[in-house]
Each structure stands twice: as structure tokens, then as C-alpha cells.
CSV table of C-alpha atoms and ligand atoms in Angstrom, one decimal:
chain,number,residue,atom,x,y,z
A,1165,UNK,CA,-33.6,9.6,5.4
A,1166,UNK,CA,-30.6,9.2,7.6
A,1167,UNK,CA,-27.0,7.5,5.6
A,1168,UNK,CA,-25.0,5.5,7.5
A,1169,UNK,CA,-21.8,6.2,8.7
A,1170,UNK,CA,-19.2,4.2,7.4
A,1171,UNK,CA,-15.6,3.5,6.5
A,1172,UNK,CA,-15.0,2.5,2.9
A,1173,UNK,CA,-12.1,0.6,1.2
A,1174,UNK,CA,-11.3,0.1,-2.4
A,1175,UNK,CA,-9.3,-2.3,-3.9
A,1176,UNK,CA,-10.7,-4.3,-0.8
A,1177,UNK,CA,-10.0,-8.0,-2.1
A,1178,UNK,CA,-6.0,-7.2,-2.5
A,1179,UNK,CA,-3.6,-7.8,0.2
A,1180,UNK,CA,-3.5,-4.9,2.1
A,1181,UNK,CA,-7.6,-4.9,2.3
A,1182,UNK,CA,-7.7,-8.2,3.6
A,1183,UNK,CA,-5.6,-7.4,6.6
A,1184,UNK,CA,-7.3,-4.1,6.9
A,1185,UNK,CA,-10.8,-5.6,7.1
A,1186,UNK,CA,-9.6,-8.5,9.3
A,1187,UNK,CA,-8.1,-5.7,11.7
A,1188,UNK,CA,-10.9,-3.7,11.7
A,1189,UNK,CA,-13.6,-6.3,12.3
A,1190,UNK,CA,-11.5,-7.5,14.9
A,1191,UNK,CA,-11.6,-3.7,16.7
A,1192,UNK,CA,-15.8,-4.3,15.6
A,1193,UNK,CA,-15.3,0.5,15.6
A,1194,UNK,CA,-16.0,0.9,12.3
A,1195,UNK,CA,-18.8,-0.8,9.7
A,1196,UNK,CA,-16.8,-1.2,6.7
A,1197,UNK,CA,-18.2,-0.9,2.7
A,1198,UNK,CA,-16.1,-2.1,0.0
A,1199,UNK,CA,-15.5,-1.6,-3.6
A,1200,UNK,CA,-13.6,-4.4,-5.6
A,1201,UNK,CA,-13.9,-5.4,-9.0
A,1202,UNK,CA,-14.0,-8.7,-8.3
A,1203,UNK,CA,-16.4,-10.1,-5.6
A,1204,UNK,CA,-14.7,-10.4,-2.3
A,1205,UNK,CA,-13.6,-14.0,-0.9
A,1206,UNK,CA,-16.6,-15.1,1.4
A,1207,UNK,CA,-14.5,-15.2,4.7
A,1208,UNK,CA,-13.5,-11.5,3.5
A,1209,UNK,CA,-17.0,-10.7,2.3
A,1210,UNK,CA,-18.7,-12.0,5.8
A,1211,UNK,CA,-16.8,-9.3,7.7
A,1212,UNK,CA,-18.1,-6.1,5.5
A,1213,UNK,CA,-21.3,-4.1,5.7
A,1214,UNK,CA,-21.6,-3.9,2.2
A,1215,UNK,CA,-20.2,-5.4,-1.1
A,1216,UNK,CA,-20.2,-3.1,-4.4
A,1217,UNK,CA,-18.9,-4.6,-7.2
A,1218,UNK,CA,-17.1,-2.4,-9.4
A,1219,UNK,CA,-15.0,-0.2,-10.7
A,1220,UNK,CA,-13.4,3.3,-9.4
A,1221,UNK,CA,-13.6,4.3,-12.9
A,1222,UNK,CA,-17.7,3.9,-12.6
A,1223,UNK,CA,-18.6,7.5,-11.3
A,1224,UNK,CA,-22.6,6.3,-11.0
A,1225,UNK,CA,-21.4,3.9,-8.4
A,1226,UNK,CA,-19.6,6.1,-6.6
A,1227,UNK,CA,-22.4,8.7,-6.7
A,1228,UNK,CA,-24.4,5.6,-5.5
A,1229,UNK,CA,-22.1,5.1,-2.3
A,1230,UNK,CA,-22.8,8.9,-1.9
A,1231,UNK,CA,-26.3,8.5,-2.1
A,1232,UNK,CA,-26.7,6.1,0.7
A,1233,UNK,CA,-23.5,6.0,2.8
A,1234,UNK,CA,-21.9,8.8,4.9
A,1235,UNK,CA,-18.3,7.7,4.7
A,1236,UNK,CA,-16.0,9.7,7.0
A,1237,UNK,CA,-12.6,7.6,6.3
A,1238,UNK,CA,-11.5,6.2,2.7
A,1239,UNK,CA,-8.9,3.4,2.7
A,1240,UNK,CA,-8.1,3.9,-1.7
A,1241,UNK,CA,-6.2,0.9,-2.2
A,1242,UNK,CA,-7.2,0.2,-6.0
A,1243,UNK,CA,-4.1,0.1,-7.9
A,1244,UNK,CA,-2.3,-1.8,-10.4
A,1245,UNK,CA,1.0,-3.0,-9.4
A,1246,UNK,CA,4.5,-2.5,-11.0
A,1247,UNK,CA,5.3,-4.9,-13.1
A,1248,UNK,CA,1.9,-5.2,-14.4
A,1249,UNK,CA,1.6,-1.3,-15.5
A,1250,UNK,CA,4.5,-1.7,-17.1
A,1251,UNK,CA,3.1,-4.1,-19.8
A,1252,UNK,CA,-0.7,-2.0,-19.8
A,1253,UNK,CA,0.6,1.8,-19.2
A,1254,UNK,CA,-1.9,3.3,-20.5
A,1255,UNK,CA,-4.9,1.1,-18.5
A,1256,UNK,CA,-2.4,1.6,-14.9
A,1257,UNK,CA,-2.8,5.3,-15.7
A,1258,UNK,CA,-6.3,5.2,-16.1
A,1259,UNK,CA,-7.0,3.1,-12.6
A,1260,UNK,CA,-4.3,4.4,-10.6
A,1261,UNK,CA,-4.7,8.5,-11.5
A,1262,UNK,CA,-8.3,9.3,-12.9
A,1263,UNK,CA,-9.7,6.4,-10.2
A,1264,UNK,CA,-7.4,8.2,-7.8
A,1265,UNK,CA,-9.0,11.2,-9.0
A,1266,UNK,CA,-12.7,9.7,-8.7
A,1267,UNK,CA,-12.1,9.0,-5.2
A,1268,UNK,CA,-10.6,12.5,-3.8
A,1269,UNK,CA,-13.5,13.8,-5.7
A,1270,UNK,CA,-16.1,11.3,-4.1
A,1271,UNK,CA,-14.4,12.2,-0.7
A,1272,UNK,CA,-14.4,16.5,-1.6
A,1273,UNK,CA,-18.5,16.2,-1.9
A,1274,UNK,CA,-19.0,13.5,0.9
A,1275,UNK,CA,-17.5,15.8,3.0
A,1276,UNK,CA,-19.6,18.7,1.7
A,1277,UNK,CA,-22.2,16.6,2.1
A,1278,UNK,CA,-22.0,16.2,6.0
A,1279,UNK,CA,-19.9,19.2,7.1
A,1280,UNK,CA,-16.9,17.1,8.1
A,1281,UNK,CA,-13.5,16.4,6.7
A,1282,UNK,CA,-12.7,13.0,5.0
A,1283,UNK,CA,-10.0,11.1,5.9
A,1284,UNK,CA,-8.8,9.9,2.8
A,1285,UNK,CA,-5.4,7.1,3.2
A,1286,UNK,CA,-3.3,6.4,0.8
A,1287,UNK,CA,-0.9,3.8,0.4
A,1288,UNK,CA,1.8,5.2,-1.8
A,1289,UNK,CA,4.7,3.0,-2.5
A,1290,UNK,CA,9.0,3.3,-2.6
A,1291,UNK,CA,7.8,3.6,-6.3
A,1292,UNK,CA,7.9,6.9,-6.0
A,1293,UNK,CA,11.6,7.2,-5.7
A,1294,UNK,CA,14.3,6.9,-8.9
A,1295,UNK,CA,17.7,5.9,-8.2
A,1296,UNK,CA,19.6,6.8,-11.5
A,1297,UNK,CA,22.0,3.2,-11.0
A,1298,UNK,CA,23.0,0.8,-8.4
A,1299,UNK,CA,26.1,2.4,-7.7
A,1300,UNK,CA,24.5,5.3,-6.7
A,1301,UNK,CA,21.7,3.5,-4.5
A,1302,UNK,CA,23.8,2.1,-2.5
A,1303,UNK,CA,26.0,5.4,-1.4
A,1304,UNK,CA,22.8,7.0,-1.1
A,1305,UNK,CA,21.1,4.3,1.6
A,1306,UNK,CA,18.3,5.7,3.4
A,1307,UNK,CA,16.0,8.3,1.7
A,1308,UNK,CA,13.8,11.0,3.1
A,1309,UNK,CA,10.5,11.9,1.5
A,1310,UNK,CA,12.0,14.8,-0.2
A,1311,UNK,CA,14.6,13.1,-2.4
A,1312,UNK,CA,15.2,11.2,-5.0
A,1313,UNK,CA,11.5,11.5,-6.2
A,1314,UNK,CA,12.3,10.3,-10.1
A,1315,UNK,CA,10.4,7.4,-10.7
A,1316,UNK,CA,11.3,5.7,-13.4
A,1317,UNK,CA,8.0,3.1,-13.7
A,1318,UNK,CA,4.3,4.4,-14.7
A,1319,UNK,CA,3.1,2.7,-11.7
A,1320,UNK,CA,6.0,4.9,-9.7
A,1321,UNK,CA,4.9,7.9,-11.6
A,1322,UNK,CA,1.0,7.5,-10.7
A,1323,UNK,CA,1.8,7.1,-7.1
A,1324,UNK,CA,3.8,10.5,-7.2
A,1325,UNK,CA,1.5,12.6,-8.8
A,1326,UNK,CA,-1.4,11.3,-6.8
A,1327,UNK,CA,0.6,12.2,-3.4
A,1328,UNK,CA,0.8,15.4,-5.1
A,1329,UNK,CA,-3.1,15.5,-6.4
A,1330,UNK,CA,-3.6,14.6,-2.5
A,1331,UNK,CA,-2.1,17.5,-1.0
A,1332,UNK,CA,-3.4,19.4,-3.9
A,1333,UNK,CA,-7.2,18.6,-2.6
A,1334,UNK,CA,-6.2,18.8,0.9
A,1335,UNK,CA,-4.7,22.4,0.4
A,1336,UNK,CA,-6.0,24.3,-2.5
A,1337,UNK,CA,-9.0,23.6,-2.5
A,1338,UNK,CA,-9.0,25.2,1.0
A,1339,UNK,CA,-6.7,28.4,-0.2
A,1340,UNK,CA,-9.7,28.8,-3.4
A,1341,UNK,CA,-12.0,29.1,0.4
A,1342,UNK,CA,-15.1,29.7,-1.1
A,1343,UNK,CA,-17.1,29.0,1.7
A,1344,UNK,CA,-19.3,26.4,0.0
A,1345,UNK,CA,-16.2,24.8,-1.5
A,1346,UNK,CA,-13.5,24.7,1.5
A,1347,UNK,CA,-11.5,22.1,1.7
A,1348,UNK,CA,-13.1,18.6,2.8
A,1349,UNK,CA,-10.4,16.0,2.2
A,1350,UNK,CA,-7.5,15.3,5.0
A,1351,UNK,CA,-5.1,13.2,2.6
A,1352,UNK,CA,-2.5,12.0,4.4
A,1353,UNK,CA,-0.5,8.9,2.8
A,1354,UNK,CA,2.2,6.2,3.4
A,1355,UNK,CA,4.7,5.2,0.8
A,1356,UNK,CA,5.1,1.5,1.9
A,1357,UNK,CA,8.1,-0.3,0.9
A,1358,UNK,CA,6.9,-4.2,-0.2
A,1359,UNK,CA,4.7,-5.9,2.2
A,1360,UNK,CA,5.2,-9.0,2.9
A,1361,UNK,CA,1.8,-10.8,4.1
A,1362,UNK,CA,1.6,-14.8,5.2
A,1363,UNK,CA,-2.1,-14.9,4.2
A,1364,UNK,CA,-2.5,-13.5,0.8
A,1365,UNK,CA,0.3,-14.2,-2.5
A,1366,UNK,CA,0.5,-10.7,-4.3
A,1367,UNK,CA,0.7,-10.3,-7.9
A,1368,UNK,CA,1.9,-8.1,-10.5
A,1369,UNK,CA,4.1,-6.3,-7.8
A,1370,UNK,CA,8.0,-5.8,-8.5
A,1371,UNK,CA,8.9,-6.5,-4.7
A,1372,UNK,CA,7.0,-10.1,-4.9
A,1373,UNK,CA,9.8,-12.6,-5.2
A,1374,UNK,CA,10.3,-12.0,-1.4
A,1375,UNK,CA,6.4,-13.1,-0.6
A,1376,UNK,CA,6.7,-15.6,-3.7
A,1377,UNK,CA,9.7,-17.3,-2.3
A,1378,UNK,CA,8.5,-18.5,1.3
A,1379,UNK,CA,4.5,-19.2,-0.4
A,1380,UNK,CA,6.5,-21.1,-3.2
A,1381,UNK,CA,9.0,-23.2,-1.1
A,1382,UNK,CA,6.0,-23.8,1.6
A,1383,UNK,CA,4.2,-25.5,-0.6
A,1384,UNK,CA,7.5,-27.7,-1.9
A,1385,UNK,CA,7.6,-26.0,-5.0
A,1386,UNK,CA,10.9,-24.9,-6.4
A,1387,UNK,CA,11.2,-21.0,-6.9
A,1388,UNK,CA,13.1,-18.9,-9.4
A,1389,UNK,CA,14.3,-15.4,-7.5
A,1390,UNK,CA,13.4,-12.7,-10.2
A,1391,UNK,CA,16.3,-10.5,-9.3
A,1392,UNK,CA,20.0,-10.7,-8.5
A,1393,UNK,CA,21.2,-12.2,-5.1
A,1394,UNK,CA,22.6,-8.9,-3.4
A,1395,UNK,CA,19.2,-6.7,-4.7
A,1396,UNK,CA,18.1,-4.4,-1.2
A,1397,UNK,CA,14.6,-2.7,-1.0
A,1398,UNK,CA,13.2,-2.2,1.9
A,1399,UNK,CA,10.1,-4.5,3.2
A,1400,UNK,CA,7.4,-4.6,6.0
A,1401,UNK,CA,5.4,-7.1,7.3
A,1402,UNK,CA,1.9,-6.9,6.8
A,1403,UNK,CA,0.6,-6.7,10.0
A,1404,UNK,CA,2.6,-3.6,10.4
A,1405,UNK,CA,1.6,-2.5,7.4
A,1406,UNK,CA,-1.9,-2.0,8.6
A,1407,UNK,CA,-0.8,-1.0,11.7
A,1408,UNK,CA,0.9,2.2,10.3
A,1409,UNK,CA,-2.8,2.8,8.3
A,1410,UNK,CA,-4.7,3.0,11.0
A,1411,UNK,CA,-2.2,4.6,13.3
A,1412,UNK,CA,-1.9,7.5,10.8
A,1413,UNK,CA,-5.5,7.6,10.2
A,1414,UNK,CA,-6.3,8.2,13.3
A,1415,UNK,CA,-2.9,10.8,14.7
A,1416,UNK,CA,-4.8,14.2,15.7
A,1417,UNK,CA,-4.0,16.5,12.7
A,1418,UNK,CA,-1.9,19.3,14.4
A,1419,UNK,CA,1.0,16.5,14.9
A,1420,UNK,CA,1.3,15.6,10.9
A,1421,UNK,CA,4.1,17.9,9.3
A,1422,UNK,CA,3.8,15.9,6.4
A,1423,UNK,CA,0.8,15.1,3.8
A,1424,UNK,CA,3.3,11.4,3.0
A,1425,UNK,CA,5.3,9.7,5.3
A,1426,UNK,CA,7.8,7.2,4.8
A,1427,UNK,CA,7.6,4.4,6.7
A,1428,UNK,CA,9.5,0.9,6.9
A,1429,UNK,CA,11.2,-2.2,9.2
A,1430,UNK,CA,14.2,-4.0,7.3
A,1431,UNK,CA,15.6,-4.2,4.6
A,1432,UNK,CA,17.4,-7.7,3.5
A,1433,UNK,CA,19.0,-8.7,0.5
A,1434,UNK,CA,17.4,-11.7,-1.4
A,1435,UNK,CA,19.6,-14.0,-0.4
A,1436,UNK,CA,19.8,-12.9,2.8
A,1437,UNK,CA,15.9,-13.8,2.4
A,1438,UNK,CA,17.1,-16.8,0.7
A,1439,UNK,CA,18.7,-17.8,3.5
A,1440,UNK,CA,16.0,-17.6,6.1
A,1441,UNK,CA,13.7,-19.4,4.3
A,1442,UNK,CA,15.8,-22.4,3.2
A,1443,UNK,CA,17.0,-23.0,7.3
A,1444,UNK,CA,13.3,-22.9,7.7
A,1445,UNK,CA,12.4,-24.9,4.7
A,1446,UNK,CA,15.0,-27.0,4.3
A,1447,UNK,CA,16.0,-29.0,1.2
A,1448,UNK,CA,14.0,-26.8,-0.9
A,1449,UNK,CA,15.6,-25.6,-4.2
A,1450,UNK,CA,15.5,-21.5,-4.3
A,1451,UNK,CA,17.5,-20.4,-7.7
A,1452,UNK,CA,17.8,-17.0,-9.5
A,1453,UNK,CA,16.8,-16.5,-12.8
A,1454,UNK,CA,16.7,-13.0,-13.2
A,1455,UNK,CA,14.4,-10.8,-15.3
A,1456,UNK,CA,16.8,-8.1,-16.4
A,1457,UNK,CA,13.1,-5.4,-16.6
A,1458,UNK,CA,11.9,-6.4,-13.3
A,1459,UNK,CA,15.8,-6.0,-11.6
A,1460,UNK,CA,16.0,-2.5,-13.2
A,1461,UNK,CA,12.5,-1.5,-12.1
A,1462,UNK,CA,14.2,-2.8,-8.1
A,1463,UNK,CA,17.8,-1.1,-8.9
A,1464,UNK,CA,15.8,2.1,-8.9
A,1465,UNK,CA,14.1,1.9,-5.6
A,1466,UNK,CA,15.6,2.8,-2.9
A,1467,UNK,CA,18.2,0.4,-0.7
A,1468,UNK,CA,16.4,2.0,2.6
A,1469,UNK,CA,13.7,4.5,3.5
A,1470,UNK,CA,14.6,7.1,6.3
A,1471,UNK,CA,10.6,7.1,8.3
A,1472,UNK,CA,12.1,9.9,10.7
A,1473,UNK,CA,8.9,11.7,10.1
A,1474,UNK,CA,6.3,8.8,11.0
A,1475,UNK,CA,8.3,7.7,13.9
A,1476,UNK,CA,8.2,11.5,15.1
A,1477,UNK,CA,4.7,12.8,14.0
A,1478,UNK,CA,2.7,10.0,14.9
A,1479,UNK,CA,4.3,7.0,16.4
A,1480,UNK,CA,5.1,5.0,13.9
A,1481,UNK,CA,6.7,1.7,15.1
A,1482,UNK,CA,6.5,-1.6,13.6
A,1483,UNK,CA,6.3,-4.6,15.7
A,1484,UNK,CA,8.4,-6.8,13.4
A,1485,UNK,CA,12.1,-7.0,12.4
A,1486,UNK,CA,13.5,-9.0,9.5
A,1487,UNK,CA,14.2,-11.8,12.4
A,1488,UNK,CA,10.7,-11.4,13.8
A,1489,UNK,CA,8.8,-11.2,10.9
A,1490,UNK,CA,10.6,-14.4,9.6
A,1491,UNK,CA,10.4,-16.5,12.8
A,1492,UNK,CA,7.2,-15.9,14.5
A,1493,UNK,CA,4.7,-14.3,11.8
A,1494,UNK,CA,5.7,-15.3,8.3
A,1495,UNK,CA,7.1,-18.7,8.9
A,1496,UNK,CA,4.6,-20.4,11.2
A,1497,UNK,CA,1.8,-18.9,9.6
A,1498,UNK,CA,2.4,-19.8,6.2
A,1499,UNK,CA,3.5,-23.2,7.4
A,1500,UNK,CA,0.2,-23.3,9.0
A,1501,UNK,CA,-1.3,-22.6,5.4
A,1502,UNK,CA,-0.1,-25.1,3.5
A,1503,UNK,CA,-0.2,-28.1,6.2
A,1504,UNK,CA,-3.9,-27.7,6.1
B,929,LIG,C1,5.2,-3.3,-6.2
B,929,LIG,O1,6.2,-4.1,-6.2
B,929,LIG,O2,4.7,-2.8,-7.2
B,929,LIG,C2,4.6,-2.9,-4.8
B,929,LIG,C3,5.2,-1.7,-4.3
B,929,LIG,C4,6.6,-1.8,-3.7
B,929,LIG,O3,4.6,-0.7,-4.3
B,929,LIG,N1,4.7,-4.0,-3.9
């Protein structure tokens, strides 16, 4: 009996899966399974092949996908968040390395199983970076891939060692060249500075009070900025932010020099976020209250990512500047939103 060929994406009901399977049934190329612990929202849910509900921790259902799907491209966004592994270490460290570790194992046999390489994404995050202090952050400015890698969070730490479980599979495994166990995973991975999406409000993320503010103020709720006024990360809208998956998914392999790319598109302070959204929304009431955890967890993060790499390798170019984003995507659609 023939599997089907299909694309599958964990972690599908969070806020980068949403605009992935929006994108991709909108391109109608790939039939899409999903794996979420929670069910999927039905306008989500009407756009997949096929809903499992579970967990990446559950190996049987993973051997179940392998039983009846052949999937030749895995979108692993499962994770917890920053600020949430912070208070539930040792759980983030479960889902976000052994789940990791479940999937790049699910991928090694499914490519076994059809003679082809997986394409296995990964969204890794500015997590991965450790600034020691502010001071130094901001001399520093834009970092390549290869510095600065001293995360100071769990959730930082899982991201960093999975980019390196990545390469791991997509390289060792091919050096140990057995024939019947060469290498069948092409990792190649993203570390995303915060995403900024108008359709979905993220949670348990360190780089939310940007999202947070324009979904709070839309609404004509008062919001309380987590972190100091003159706080820099870099962000991305999320349209972009699926872009840059799918673009590096599908760059021919010769041109990747890299198994993890930086990638990002501005990179405002709050209240130069603060700003934006109040001439937009005006008369609301944006404070700061900060959270002295959470504003050392963004201290440490890079002020800018240098994406030198992506831009050169594979094209990478978002569509949206902090202006853009702001006017004619974040804005209008979130206004949009909340009018209805
Ligand atoms: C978080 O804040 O944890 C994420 C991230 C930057 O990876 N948005």
C-alpha cells in the first residue's frame, strides 16, 4: 500500500503554523499533516490533510505518521517559549530537546524509508545568543551566527544545542556512511528574531510586549510594556517570517554554506514601538512596568542580527520594514480584527 506524500508541521496551532498553513494552502503544492497538542482552530484545521493530536514526546504517534505518511519536508515548530521555560525548565527541556530529538529521528528513518533526504526546518531563535550586559550589547550591534552564542535562558540553551543536534544528524550520520544508515536529514534552520504576527497573540515569549502592545491597545485596553523604554531586539513581521521558511526550504543545497542562518528586518526600541502605535491608536494609555526577569532575559539578546549569510545563500529578503510592517500589515490588519 502506497503512503502519501506529505509535508508535516508540528507545533501547527502556534503562530508561526498558522501563517505557514495559510501560505501553503494558498500555493495548494503541498498537502499538509499536523501535529499539535491541542486540536487546531477549525479555520486552521479546514486547510490540513490531516489532524493528530498529540504530543512530540509520544514516539507511537510518530511511528504512526511513519506508518501511513511519506513526509519529505518537516516544519518542527513545537517549542515552549522563553519566559515560560523559565518557570518549567525541566518540562521546556523535555519538549524542546528530546521532542527535537523525536523528530530528527522520525525524519532519519522516513528518509530511510523512501530513499530521499528530509528536509527538516527549524525555527531557532536570537535565544541562542548571550550578551554578558547592556553595555556590551549595544557596542556589539549586529551579530553573525558565529558569535556571542552564550545563552543565558533554558529555552536559549535548547535552541542551541538542537542547531547543533541538527547539523549533527545532517553530518555525522553521513561521515559513520554505513550504507544502510547514510545520512537522510537536510537540517537547515533560521534563528528568527521576534515575530510580530496581526492574526495570532503569542504567549509565553520574552519578545511579546511588541505583538501585546498593538493587540492590547486595538482592542482599547491599556497595556503595561514588560521592559524598559530604550530595550532593542531585533523583530520580523510574520509574513516574512514564513517567507524566509519556505524560501530556505526550498534554496538548491549546493548554495547553503550554513546549516543556521540569521535572518531579520528592524530593529526598534519599545518606545519607538510605543510611538507607532499610539499615532495609530491614539488616546490609548501604553505604560511600562517592567519585569526586571523578563528585561534581563531581552538585555541578553542581541540589539541586531547580521543575516549576511541568508541574504547571500539564498535570497533572503523581507518585504517589510519597521515603517511597512506598522502601516500597511500590522496596523490595518489588526484594526480589521477587532472592528469585527
Ligand atoms: C521568545 O520571545 O521566546 C521568542 C523568541 C525570540 O524566540 N519570541
Amino acid at each position: 500500500m502506497l503512503r502519501k506524500p506529505v509535508v508535516l508541521i508540528t507545533g501547527a496551532g502556534g503562530e508561526i503554523g498558522h501563517g505557514l498553513i495559510t501560505r501553503l494552502a494558498e500555493d495548494g503544492t503541498h498537502s499538509v499533516i499536523t501535529l499539535d497538542v491541542r486540536p487546531l482552530e477549525p479555520g486552521i484545521a479546514r486547510l490540513v490533510q490531516r489532524e493528530f493530536v498529540g504530543s512530540i514526546l509520544d514516539t507511537d504517534v510518530l511511528e504512526r505518521i511513519l506508518s501511513e505518511y511519506e513526509v519529505d519536508h518537516v516544519f518542527h515548530l513545537a517549542a515552549l517559549l522563553s519566559t515560560r521555560s523559565e518557570f518549567t525548565p525541566m518540562t521546556a527541556h523535555h519538549v524542546n530537546v528530546e521532542g527535537t530529538i523525536n523528530l530528527l529521528e522520525f525524519a532519519q528513518k522516513q528518509g530511510e524509508s523512501h530513499g530521499r533526504p528530509v528536509v527538516f526546518m527549524y525555527p531557532s531563535s536570537i535565544a541562542a545568543y548571550g550578551l554578558p550586559d547592556v553595555e556590551s550589547k549595544m557596542r556589539v550591534g549586529r551579530v553573525t551566527e558565529n558569535e556571542w552564542t552564550k545563552p543565558t535562558t533554558m529555552y536559549g540553551c535548547n535552541k542551541l544545542y538542537c542547531e547543533h543536534m541538527g547539523r549533527y544528524y545532517a553530518k555525522r550520520y553521513k561521515q559513520l556512511a554505513a550504507e544502510t544508515l547514510s545520512g537522510k536529514v537536510d537540517f537547515r534552520s533560521l534563528r528568527f528574531p521576534g515575530l510580530i504576527s496581526a492574526v495570532t497573540i503569542p504567549s509565553g515569549g520574552t519578545s511579546d510586549y511588541a505583538p501585546e502592545m498593538i493587540h492590547a491597545v486595538a482592542q482599547g485596553k491599556p497595556y503595561a510594556c514588560f521592559v524598559r523604554p530604550d530595550t532593542r531586539i531585533p523583530f520580523m513581521a510574520m509574513p516574512d517570517g514564513v517567507e524566509a521558511l519556505l524560501k530556505l526550504a526550498a534554496a538548491p543545497k549546493g548554495n547553503l554554506n550554513h546549516t543556521v542562518y540569521n535572518v531579520g528586518a528592524f530593529n526598534p526600541s519599545a518606545d519607538e514601538i510605543r510611538q507607532v502605535v499610539l499615532e495609530a491608536f491614539p488616546g490609548s494609555e501604553i505604560t511600562y512596568s517592567v519585569d526586571v526577569k523578563r528585561q534581563g532575559i531581552v538585555d541578553a539578546w542581541p540589539a541586531d542580527v547580521d543575516d549576511t549569510a541568508a541574504r547571500r545563500d539564498w535570497g533572503f529578503a523581507p518585504q517589510y520594514d519597521f515603517k511597512r510592517a506598522f502601516s500597511e500589515y500590522l496596523i490595518p490588519t489588526i484594526r480589521r480584527r477587532y472592528q469585527k
